[in-house]
Amino acid sequence: MRAWRGGTEVVLGPPKQRAVLALLSDRAGEVVSIEHIIDAVWGSDVPQTAANGVHTYVAGLRRVLDPGRSRRGSGSVLASAAGGYCLRVSPDAVDLTRFTHCHAQARRVSADGDVKGALKLYQEGLSLWHGEAYGGIPGPHAAMERTRLQDLRMTVVEEWASDMLRAGRHGEVVADLTAAVAEEPLREKLRWLLMIALYRCDRQAHALAVYTETQRLLSRELGIEPGAELANLHQDILAGREVNACRDESRAPATDLMGGAPPDRPRPAQLPAVTRGFVGRGAELSEVETLLSEDASRSGAAATVAVVDGLAGVGKTEFALQLAHRLTDRFPDGQLFVDLGGTGLRGKPLTASEALAQLLRSLGVAAAWMPGDLAGRVCLYRSLLHGRRMLVVLDDALSAEQVRSLIPGGPSSVLATSRHRLTGLAIRDGAYLIKLGPLSEHESVELLTYLGGDRLRHEKGVTMQLARICEGLPLALRGAVEGLIAARDVPPATAVRRYADRRRLLDHLTVEGDAAANLRTVFEASYRALPAEAARMFRYLGLYPTGPITVQQAATLVGTSPATARRLLDVLTDRHLLERTSQHCYRFHGLIGLYAAECAEYEPKEHQDLARLRLRGWEEDVDSRRVGALEENKRPQAAMV
């Protein structure tokens, strides 16, 4: 991260100060909130002084970027605005913006057949690179951008090399491709291009050696064979056939990709049916509907991304489907749906590459034209959706990285659901994050009354009791009402008593043979996905599942420092296994607390006893100090009397 003022390079200060500038320059001209800056620089390990740190770093940047500003002025380069900061510079002043602009122009020029013009633009963009992007910059934003931009740079190298081969300049690309292969040895497209360049330079043996090395590397590192493109090229070289350097799937016409020349591209309509009995959520539906509709109507705007997150069983999927069905007329080119399987209830989660293969098949791409690598699939997917207004629904996302590759450009929109707070998507991709909480007591009663039909229509006391027991969790409410309906020979007022025993509540809400409808199983999926340290914290918190717990109490229970305890509590909060009630206080949702109490039993008995002793000792010490303070306050008053 480097900067110049008036042609003179300025010293940008410590790493985190440069990280702040990195984020602001990445979103030059936009207001970035202080909360986003904190997330980008510190991630989940946020110190109490983070907000003050941001102000300090901004002040340091202003001193070097805008030294002429008054002490109290907001500055003309780095301005304060609407609870955040904005870097006011021309987009062309940031090399990353210039690079992406050159890349977009080069692709357009190449598609129009002007190879010479495209090569000039590709070379102009690549000349802006001077080492690793965001080198030495700390924080999750820099880490994600480093990975993304490295992938983008390699994509540009591949496209540049492909056009060099189209121009017949085979010998000039061998050295650059060899260096790129050494940098990214598992990227098959680079090796495919290098083999063609070598073969066309009458270096058949060297081209075959590249294939042999690739085969050995992929087998050793990944246990797989080279993809179809490389294998076919290998056979062509062995047979001495002429090879085509322009078999670039990402630029092929859509009609060719579909194995023929159909008159129209398919219009997918893949939304699953909605469930009966959907209640509440009016404010959240209106909010997300407005976001998706307004952004989708802006011609040429970036794709709108909205992520609905919340605890297991809160109804995220049903909310997304209800909303998607409302919006079908606003996305006339179709609706795509993919279950990403992030919770693992139906097997392993899909990788981004597997999800893209499913989407591309839905868009009519024939198997023979399916790119083998992730970068190729991303390019083809974005090309097919370019200029089309489609809604892409991604259910049960595991991570920001899984979703990021599935975001198209242009007027399309993405609606995703996740049990995780995908902060990275908000920071880097401008996603809107919408938290879905439990239903209110009134909404819960409404749902129970609707689902219970004649059985519960006149049982207001029963529905009220059941609503309080389930604490607004739709999955629990639906499971409980089905249990009451099944027990037709028992009066509702009697049948509801089985749910009043909280020790066995999760047993009574168990649905055999359907993991997605089983409350304990869906909670377990979230627990099993936790990092080991966070899972241990969850188990220890289960020793005190009903009341609020402070950071210090959690630290004492687990036997760790308050800073570590806060970090782990925030992990649990981001995974929606815990709720933050204030800056230093947390609590379980009641049903999650019951599951946490079960998990606490996984800890050896002696560990549980020691944790309780530690907490009791800490509480006694706090009480003792409070008594001492009270007595100390009384002494001066007694002396005055």
XYZ file of C-alpha atoms in Angstrom:
641
model
C 0.000 0.000 0.000
C 1.695 3.184 -1.210
C 0.494 6.744 -1.850
C 1.805 9.888 -3.509
C 0.873 13.536 -3.049
C 1.936 15.923 -5.777
C 4.299 13.310 -7.195
C 6.057 12.755 -3.864
C 5.571 9.482 -1.988
C 4.269 9.908 1.561
C 4.914 7.731 4.611
C 1.630 6.039 5.482
C 2.436 4.995 9.028
C 1.877 1.719 10.903
C 0.274 -1.386 9.335
C -3.259 -0.852 10.698
C -3.228 2.775 9.540
C -2.350 1.526 6.059
C -5.138 -1.070 6.389
C -7.647 1.751 6.976
C -6.423 3.538 3.852
C -6.567 0.270 1.899
C -10.266 -0.134 2.671
C -11.087 3.519 1.958
C -9.196 3.501 -1.342
C -10.903 0.253 -2.332
C -14.207 2.135 -1.937
C -13.021 5.589 -3.008
C -15.816 8.112 -3.213
C -18.073 6.081 -0.892
C -18.762 6.640 2.798
C -17.446 3.693 4.828
C -18.901 3.368 8.325
C -16.682 3.087 11.369
C -18.213 -0.334 12.096
C -17.153 -1.590 8.660
C -13.659 -0.216 9.142
C -13.381 -2.019 12.491
C -14.579 -5.307 10.957
C -12.173 -4.922 8.038
C -9.118 -4.156 10.170
C -9.689 -6.280 13.306
C -12.216 -8.925 12.230
C -13.641 -10.851 15.202
C -10.755 -9.918 17.540
C -11.985 -6.387 18.262
C -10.383 -4.513 21.176
C -12.426 -2.108 23.270
C -10.318 0.742 21.890
C -11.037 -0.075 18.222
C -13.246 2.968 17.542
C -10.661 5.298 19.089
C -8.024 3.506 17.038
C -9.911 4.261 13.806
C -10.084 7.966 14.693
C -6.357 7.965 15.485
C -5.454 6.274 12.195
C -7.661 8.645 10.188
C -5.998 11.606 11.887
C -2.587 10.167 10.979
C -3.614 9.696 7.362
C -4.965 13.239 7.164
C -1.622 14.612 8.334
C 0.202 13.039 5.383
C -2.507 13.112 2.693
C -3.925 16.554 3.423
C -1.331 18.495 5.442
C -2.882 21.867 4.578
C -6.156 21.236 6.384
C -7.008 23.108 9.564
C -6.791 21.233 12.849
C -10.585 20.991 13.199
C -11.490 20.841 9.513
C -12.817 17.597 8.028
C -10.312 17.705 5.173
C -10.756 17.732 1.420
C -9.131 14.330 0.786
C -10.290 12.240 3.745
C -13.670 13.568 4.842
C -15.955 12.701 7.751
C -19.527 11.932 6.708
C -22.608 10.109 8.069
C -20.910 8.111 10.804
C -17.912 7.149 8.699
C -15.185 8.390 6.384
C -14.848 8.956 2.653
C -11.667 9.100 0.567
C -12.345 11.827 -1.986
C -10.067 11.027 -4.884
C -10.662 10.395 -8.567
C -11.155 6.680 -9.318
C -8.209 6.912 -11.716
C -6.008 7.840 -8.758
C -6.286 4.254 -7.461
C -4.300 1.713 -9.477
C -6.761 -1.092 -8.686
C -9.577 0.870 -10.337
C -7.388 1.526 -13.372
C -6.477 -2.166 -13.556
C -10.094 -3.376 -13.496
C -11.028 -0.684 -16.049
C -8.240 -1.836 -18.401
C -9.354 -5.444 -17.960
C -12.993 -4.699 -18.789
C -12.002 -2.621 -21.832
C -9.581 -5.310 -23.040
C -12.269 -7.986 -22.903
C -14.700 -5.842 -24.873
C -12.104 -4.964 -27.510
C -11.022 -8.603 -27.800
C -14.620 -9.766 -28.221
C -14.963 -7.246 -31.081
C -11.993 -8.887 -32.835
C -9.390 -6.164 -32.214
C -6.658 -8.420 -30.787
C -3.912 -5.792 -31.117
C -5.958 -3.217 -29.196
C -6.850 -5.790 -26.531
C -3.196 -6.764 -26.021
C -2.248 -3.126 -25.475
C -4.922 -2.774 -22.785
C -4.001 -6.069 -21.103
C -0.342 -5.016 -20.967
C -1.269 -1.591 -19.595
C -3.264 -3.219 -16.793
C -0.616 -5.823 -15.910
C 2.097 -3.138 -15.852
C 0.381 -1.638 -12.783
C 1.316 -4.664 -10.674
C 4.358 -4.322 -8.405
C 4.384 -7.361 -6.116
C 1.623 -8.862 -4.002
C -1.609 -6.871 -3.609
C -2.074 -5.514 -0.075
C 1.348 -6.881 0.892
C 2.004 -6.503 4.625
C -1.494 -5.123 5.305
C -3.249 -6.810 8.270
C -6.935 -7.626 8.712
C -9.604 -9.785 7.035
C -10.397 -7.234 4.304
C -6.795 -7.197 3.096
C -6.557 -10.998 3.325
C -9.676 -11.517 1.202
C -8.650 -8.870 -1.321
C -5.182 -10.405 -1.599
C -6.710 -13.744 -2.598
C -9.290 -12.220 -4.944
C -6.834 -9.969 -6.750
C -4.263 -12.727 -7.149
C -6.960 -14.811 -8.851
C -8.011 -11.840 -10.991
C -4.408 -11.138 -12.023
C -3.962 -14.767 -13.115
C -7.208 -14.569 -15.100
C -5.893 -11.472 -16.905
C -2.576 -13.233 -17.599
C -4.533 -16.155 -19.113
C -6.610 -13.854 -21.316
C -3.544 -11.872 -22.384
C -1.664 -15.067 -23.265
C -4.656 -16.402 -25.196
C -4.773 -13.249 -27.303
C -0.986 -13.372 -27.801
C -1.401 -16.870 -29.205
C -4.264 -15.667 -31.421
C -1.884 -12.998 -32.732
C 0.746 -15.661 -33.502
C 3.232 -14.344 -30.904
C 3.897 -17.783 -29.376
C 7.529 -17.351 -28.469
C 6.921 -14.112 -26.549
C 4.568 -15.689 -24.011
C 6.595 -18.767 -23.011
C 8.678 -16.999 -20.345
C 5.695 -15.187 -18.798
C 3.549 -18.326 -18.768
C 6.373 -20.355 -17.237
C 6.675 -17.792 -14.434
C 2.890 -17.772 -13.924
C 2.781 -21.582 -13.739
C 5.532 -21.519 -11.103
C 3.459 -19.000 -9.126
C 0.148 -20.896 -9.484
C 1.139 -24.536 -10.181
C -2.391 -25.971 -9.790
C -4.001 -23.600 -12.314
C -4.621 -25.863 -15.315
C -5.560 -23.091 -17.757
C -2.058 -21.598 -17.475
C -0.500 -24.988 -18.215
C -2.862 -25.495 -21.184
C -1.730 -22.182 -22.682
C 1.949 -22.929 -21.985
C 1.680 -26.300 -23.742
C 0.150 -24.647 -26.825
C 2.838 -21.945 -26.875
C 5.634 -24.516 -26.619
C 4.070 -26.787 -29.237
C 3.699 -23.912 -31.680
C 7.353 -23.008 -31.123
C 8.234 -26.535 -32.341
C 9.052 -27.600 -28.774
C 6.822 -30.673 -28.695
C 8.932 -32.513 -26.112
C 8.785 -29.568 -23.722
C 5.009 -29.295 -24.156
C 4.596 -33.004 -23.342
C 6.899 -32.599 -20.332
C 4.575 -29.880 -18.973
C 1.669 -32.353 -19.186
C 3.656 -35.109 -17.445
C 4.644 -32.712 -14.660
C 1.002 -31.573 -14.322
C -0.233 -35.159 -14.092
C 2.322 -35.969 -11.396
C 1.565 -32.796 -9.408
C -2.232 -33.192 -9.443
C -1.973 -36.847 -8.469
C 0.375 -36.088 -5.564
C -1.370 -32.978 -4.247
C -5.041 -33.666 -4.964
C -5.343 -37.295 -6.006
C -6.913 -36.368 -9.374
C -6.059 -36.508 -13.073
C -5.754 -33.452 -15.374
C -9.034 -32.078 -16.733
C -10.523 -32.868 -20.122
C -9.045 -29.785 -21.819
C -5.481 -30.679 -20.866
C -5.973 -34.367 -21.640
C -7.402 -33.593 -25.097
C -4.566 -31.180 -25.853
C -2.068 -33.844 -24.801
C -3.615 -36.296 -27.271
C -3.597 -33.657 -30.041
C 0.116 -32.994 -29.505
C 0.949 -36.709 -29.459
C -0.941 -37.122 -32.742
C 0.755 -34.071 -34.269
C -2.585 -32.379 -34.906
C -3.032 -28.626 -35.230
C -4.211 -27.141 -31.941
C -6.608 -24.246 -31.489
C -5.517 -21.573 -29.031
C -8.963 -20.001 -28.851
C -10.935 -22.701 -27.061
C -11.779 -20.252 -24.290
C -15.078 -21.280 -22.702
C -15.535 -17.959 -20.928
C -15.726 -16.099 -24.271
C -17.652 -18.624 -26.363
C -21.094 -17.601 -27.644
C -23.983 -18.803 -25.501
C -25.529 -20.701 -28.410
C -22.346 -22.772 -28.842
C -22.148 -23.533 -25.126
C -25.595 -25.126 -25.213
C -24.569 -27.813 -27.667
C -26.502 -26.371 -30.582
C -28.200 -23.193 -31.646
C -31.468 -22.881 -29.711
C -33.534 -19.781 -30.543
C -33.730 -18.636 -26.921
C -31.750 -19.129 -23.779
C -33.665 -21.064 -21.095
C -35.717 -19.055 -18.614
C -35.258 -20.907 -15.319
C -38.050 -20.880 -12.733
C -36.540 -22.956 -9.930
C -38.061 -21.547 -6.746
C -39.379 -24.297 -4.433
C -42.960 -23.996 -3.187
C -43.601 -21.954 -0.050
C -44.899 -23.494 3.182
C -48.422 -22.830 4.440
C -48.863 -20.767 7.551
C -46.274 -18.056 7.019
C -46.924 -15.224 9.505
C -45.250 -11.960 10.530
C -41.983 -10.641 9.079
C -43.744 -7.679 7.478
C -41.022 -5.133 8.274
C -38.185 -7.413 7.147
C -39.985 -8.371 3.913
C -40.596 -4.726 3.027
C -36.983 -3.807 3.792
C -35.401 -6.494 1.609
C -38.019 -6.124 -1.140
C -37.192 -2.422 -1.385
C -33.439 -3.089 -1.489
C -33.666 -5.713 -4.237
C -36.259 -3.886 -6.298
C -34.637 -0.445 -6.246
C -31.132 -1.676 -7.047
C -32.359 -4.080 -9.734
C -34.103 -1.205 -11.523
C -30.874 0.732 -11.960
C -29.518 -0.123 -15.363
C -25.850 -1.107 -15.260
C -25.661 -1.142 -11.468
C -23.700 -3.804 -9.617
C -25.694 -6.848 -8.553
C -27.581 -6.383 -5.299
C -26.755 -8.959 -2.621
C -28.927 -9.484 0.466
C -28.075 -12.103 3.097
C -30.673 -13.192 5.650
C -29.046 -14.668 8.758
C -30.363 -15.994 12.047
C -30.321 -18.949 14.415
C -31.252 -22.473 13.340
C -34.995 -23.015 12.967
C -35.908 -19.315 12.814
C -37.355 -19.604 9.284
C -34.665 -18.079 7.035
C -35.353 -20.323 4.037
C -39.114 -19.807 4.195
C -38.604 -16.040 4.496
C -36.343 -16.018 1.413
C -38.790 -18.104 -0.625
C -41.781 -15.966 0.353
C -39.862 -12.885 -0.721
C -38.543 -14.459 -3.936
C -42.051 -15.484 -5.039
C -43.248 -11.914 -4.454
C -40.484 -10.590 -6.706
C -40.780 -12.953 -9.693
C -42.351 -10.292 -11.927
C -39.437 -7.933 -11.241
C -36.905 -10.472 -12.498
C -38.375 -11.401 -15.899
C -35.328 -13.403 -17.048
C -35.879 -16.076 -14.408
C -35.097 -17.294 -10.911
C -32.278 -19.690 -9.980
C -32.175 -21.671 -6.720
C -29.262 -23.556 -5.155
C -29.147 -25.297 -1.777
C -25.511 -24.772 -0.776
C -25.840 -27.237 2.123
C -23.794 -25.155 4.550
C -25.153 -26.897 7.662
C -24.168 -30.326 6.379
C -27.584 -31.837 7.123
C -27.746 -33.339 3.614
C -24.097 -34.294 3.230
C -21.036 -32.163 2.475
C -21.599 -28.480 1.628
C -21.274 -27.610 -2.048
C -18.057 -25.967 -3.120
C -18.346 -22.775 -5.149
C -17.260 -24.753 -8.227
C -19.972 -27.397 -7.692
C -22.630 -24.722 -7.176
C -21.523 -22.971 -10.381
C -21.759 -26.239 -12.312
C -25.364 -26.603 -11.114
C -26.172 -23.015 -12.083
C -24.545 -23.342 -15.507
C -26.506 -26.523 -16.237
C -29.667 -24.630 -15.264
C -28.678 -21.962 -17.798
C -28.416 -24.587 -20.524
C -24.658 -25.164 -20.689
C -23.906 -28.577 -22.154
C -21.525 -30.899 -20.278
C -19.000 -30.760 -23.123
C -18.684 -26.984 -22.653
C -18.511 -26.978 -18.870
C -15.189 -25.366 -17.789
C -13.160 -27.579 -15.481
C -11.745 -24.876 -13.212
C -13.425 -22.411 -10.861
C -12.182 -19.297 -12.680
C -13.550 -20.549 -15.999
C -16.945 -21.328 -14.482
C -17.133 -17.910 -12.821
C -16.350 -16.132 -16.102
C -18.877 -18.180 -18.067
C -21.594 -17.709 -15.420
C -21.120 -13.947 -15.355
C -21.059 -13.784 -19.144
C -24.345 -15.700 -19.454
C -26.077 -13.473 -16.891
C -24.664 -10.248 -18.313
C -27.500 -7.842 -19.061
C -30.146 -10.243 -17.729
C -32.395 -9.452 -14.782
C -32.412 -12.665 -12.781
C -32.896 -13.506 -9.108
C -30.390 -15.996 -7.686
C -31.480 -17.577 -4.377
C -28.646 -19.255 -2.455
C -29.941 -21.187 0.545
C -27.892 -22.261 3.571
C -24.576 -20.581 2.726
C -21.541 -21.644 4.717
C -19.175 -18.725 4.108
C -18.671 -15.462 2.260
C -16.206 -17.147 -0.095
C -18.801 -19.745 -1.107
C -21.272 -16.987 -2.042
C -18.801 -14.537 -3.581
C -18.122 -16.600 -6.711
C -21.877 -16.885 -7.338
C -22.546 -13.145 -7.523
C -23.255 -12.073 -11.119
C -22.906 -8.568 -12.457
C -25.436 -6.140 -13.881
C -29.115 -5.956 -12.979
C -29.390 -9.425 -11.405
C -29.783 -9.831 -7.634
C -28.702 -12.427 -5.087
C -30.759 -13.430 -2.049
C -28.871 -15.736 0.321
C -29.546 -17.316 3.711
C -27.005 -18.383 6.305
C -26.662 -19.288 9.955
C -23.461 -17.232 9.985
C -23.096 -13.463 9.955
C -21.284 -13.013 6.617
C -19.591 -9.738 7.498
C -17.003 -10.183 4.735
C -19.703 -9.937 2.069
C -20.866 -6.631 3.500
C -17.322 -5.248 3.667
C -16.039 -6.345 0.286
C -19.126 -6.898 -1.829
C -21.523 -4.320 -0.393
C -24.041 -6.968 0.678
C -26.988 -6.029 2.871
C -27.128 -8.179 6.031
C -30.591 -8.740 7.513
C -30.896 -10.528 10.847
C -34.062 -12.589 11.310
C -35.153 -12.978 14.927
C -37.818 -15.175 16.584
C -41.513 -14.418 16.101
C -43.309 -12.255 18.625
C -45.689 -13.911 21.068
C -48.688 -12.603 19.093
C -47.261 -13.955 15.798
C -46.502 -17.301 17.450
C -50.100 -17.615 18.645
C -51.323 -16.701 15.155
C -49.153 -19.441 13.600
C -50.256 -22.057 16.138
C -53.922 -21.182 15.679
C -53.663 -21.414 11.890
C -51.768 -24.719 11.874
C -53.841 -26.239 14.667
C -57.143 -25.681 12.867
C -60.222 -26.842 14.776
C -58.021 -28.489 17.397
C -56.641 -25.146 18.669
C -59.042 -22.538 17.295
C -60.722 -21.998 20.673
C -57.767 -22.922 22.905
C -56.248 -19.492 23.510
C -54.667 -20.522 26.827
C -52.999 -23.556 25.217
C -51.626 -21.598 22.254
C -50.334 -18.854 24.561
C -48.563 -21.426 26.760
C -47.054 -23.184 23.758
C -45.912 -19.889 22.235
C -44.005 -19.047 25.430
C -42.467 -22.506 25.669
C -41.147 -22.359 22.085
C -39.994 -18.719 22.448
C -40.984 -17.707 18.931
C -38.911 -20.312 17.039
C -41.016 -21.364 14.004
C -39.479 -24.848 13.698
C -40.291 -25.569 17.351
C -43.789 -24.121 17.005
C -44.542 -26.278 13.973
C -43.154 -29.379 15.669
C -45.182 -28.768 18.828
C -48.475 -28.138 17.017
C -48.049 -31.313 14.956
C -47.559 -33.208 18.230
C -50.825 -31.794 19.598
C -52.687 -32.667 16.401
C -51.339 -36.234 16.513
C -52.609 -36.670 20.109
C -56.272 -36.267 19.095
C -57.565 -38.477 21.894
C -56.008 -36.179 24.538
C -57.492 -32.745 25.336
C -55.186 -29.922 24.212
C -54.845 -28.562 27.750
C -53.570 -31.976 28.859
C -51.422 -32.670 25.800
C -49.547 -29.365 26.137
C -48.202 -30.411 29.560
C -45.633 -32.720 27.969
C -43.944 -29.637 26.508
C -43.859 -27.876 29.870
C -41.127 -30.260 31.105
C -38.072 -28.357 29.827
C -35.712 -31.211 30.642
C -37.401 -33.307 27.947
C -38.601 -30.557 25.630
C -36.056 -31.310 22.889
C -37.036 -35.006 23.084
C -40.691 -34.133 22.509
C -39.741 -31.923 19.538
C -37.750 -34.708 17.881
C -38.909 -35.843 14.420
C -37.579 -39.251 13.494
C -36.201 -39.713 9.994
C -36.127 -36.023 8.988
C -32.988 -34.199 10.123
C -34.148 -30.828 8.770
C -37.308 -30.951 10.937
C -35.528 -32.215 14.073
C -34.728 -29.327 16.424
C -31.894 -31.070 18.263
C -30.293 -32.101 14.963
C -30.351 -28.605 13.467
C -28.822 -27.204 16.676
C -26.191 -29.930 16.598
C -25.227 -29.032 13.015
C -24.417 -25.481 14.151
C -22.481 -26.755 17.173
C -20.447 -29.288 15.166
C -19.363 -26.553 12.740
C -17.765 -24.481 15.529
C -13.989 -24.139 15.917
C -12.730 -26.254 18.835
C -12.190 -23.299 21.199
C -15.646 -21.861 20.534
C -17.275 -25.288 20.941
C -15.598 -25.618 24.350
C -16.890 -22.182 25.367
C -20.399 -23.230 24.254
C -20.232 -26.354 26.449
C -19.087 -24.433 29.511
C -21.779 -21.786 29.024
C -24.236 -24.678 29.069
C -23.501 -25.037 32.795
C -25.489 -21.773 33.262
C -27.936 -21.835 30.324
C -30.804 -19.685 31.614
C -29.377 -16.372 32.761
C -27.284 -13.607 31.235
C -23.521 -14.031 31.442
C -20.809 -11.391 31.292
C -17.466 -11.571 29.523
C -15.672 -11.906 32.873
C -17.981 -14.706 34.030
C -17.423 -16.584 30.762
C -13.662 -16.116 31.074
C -13.770 -17.459 34.635
C -15.890 -20.469 33.652
C -13.514 -21.533 30.894
C -10.336 -20.447 32.676
C -9.101 -17.983 30.067
C -8.480 -14.261 29.655
C -11.336 -11.779 29.161
C -9.978 -10.871 25.707
C -10.055 -14.516 24.577
C -13.475 -15.004 26.140
C -14.881 -11.990 24.259
C -13.480 -13.279 20.982
C -15.080 -16.697 21.514
C -18.389 -15.177 22.632
C -18.404 -13.087 19.457
C -17.802 -16.219 17.365
C -20.846 -17.826 19.001
C -22.829 -14.635 18.406
C -21.847 -14.513 14.726
C -22.980 -18.161 14.420
C -26.276 -17.235 16.143
C -25.741 -19.665 19.005
C -25.642 -16.768 21.468
C -27.240 -13.326 21.691
C -25.461 -10.138 22.737
C -27.724 -8.158 25.079
C -25.245 -5.340 25.808
C -21.588 -4.536 25.260
C -20.419 -6.971 27.951
C -23.414 -9.292 28.411
C -24.719 -12.316 26.487
C -27.546 -14.855 26.760
C -28.904 -17.978 25.076
C -32.208 -18.248 23.287
C -34.130 -20.547 25.633
C -34.125 -23.607 23.344
C -30.461 -23.149 22.413
C -29.776 -22.970 26.162
C -31.419 -26.388 26.620
C -29.164 -27.835 23.939
C -26.087 -26.127 25.451
C -26.942 -27.760 28.809
C -26.907 -31.150 27.064
C -23.544 -30.349 25.467
C -22.128 -29.353 28.879
C -22.404 -33.024 29.817
C -19.720 -33.821 27.211
C -17.186 -32.249 29.566
C -15.742 -34.600 32.228
C -17.472 -34.278 35.604
C -14.330 -32.968 37.292
C -13.996 -30.216 34.668
C -17.596 -29.148 35.247
C -17.051 -29.035 39.016
C -13.845 -27.001 38.655
C -15.603 -24.496 36.368
C -18.417 -24.058 38.892
C -15.875 -23.588 41.695
C -13.974 -20.975 39.684
C -17.155 -19.017 39.012
C -18.348 -19.315 42.613
C -14.992 -18.076 43.894
C -15.040 -15.142 41.490
C -18.604 -14.197 42.492
C -17.723 -14.413 46.204
C -14.709 -12.192 45.593
C -16.901 -9.653 43.751
C -19.480 -9.721 46.561
C -16.742 -9.275 49.155
C -15.353 -6.252 47.348
C -18.836 -4.744 47.057
C -19.409 -5.149 50.817
C -16.013 -3.624 51.497
C -16.797 -0.672 49.282
C -20.128 -0.097 51.009
C -18.503 -0.183 54.448
C -15.781 2.174 53.256
C -18.431 4.638 52.059
C -20.157 4.558 55.477
C -17.058 5.432 57.540
C -16.703 9.129 56.633
C -20.408 9.667 57.238
C -20.119 8.063 60.724
C -17.116 10.241 61.550
C -19.025 13.372 60.568
C -21.887 12.403 62.901
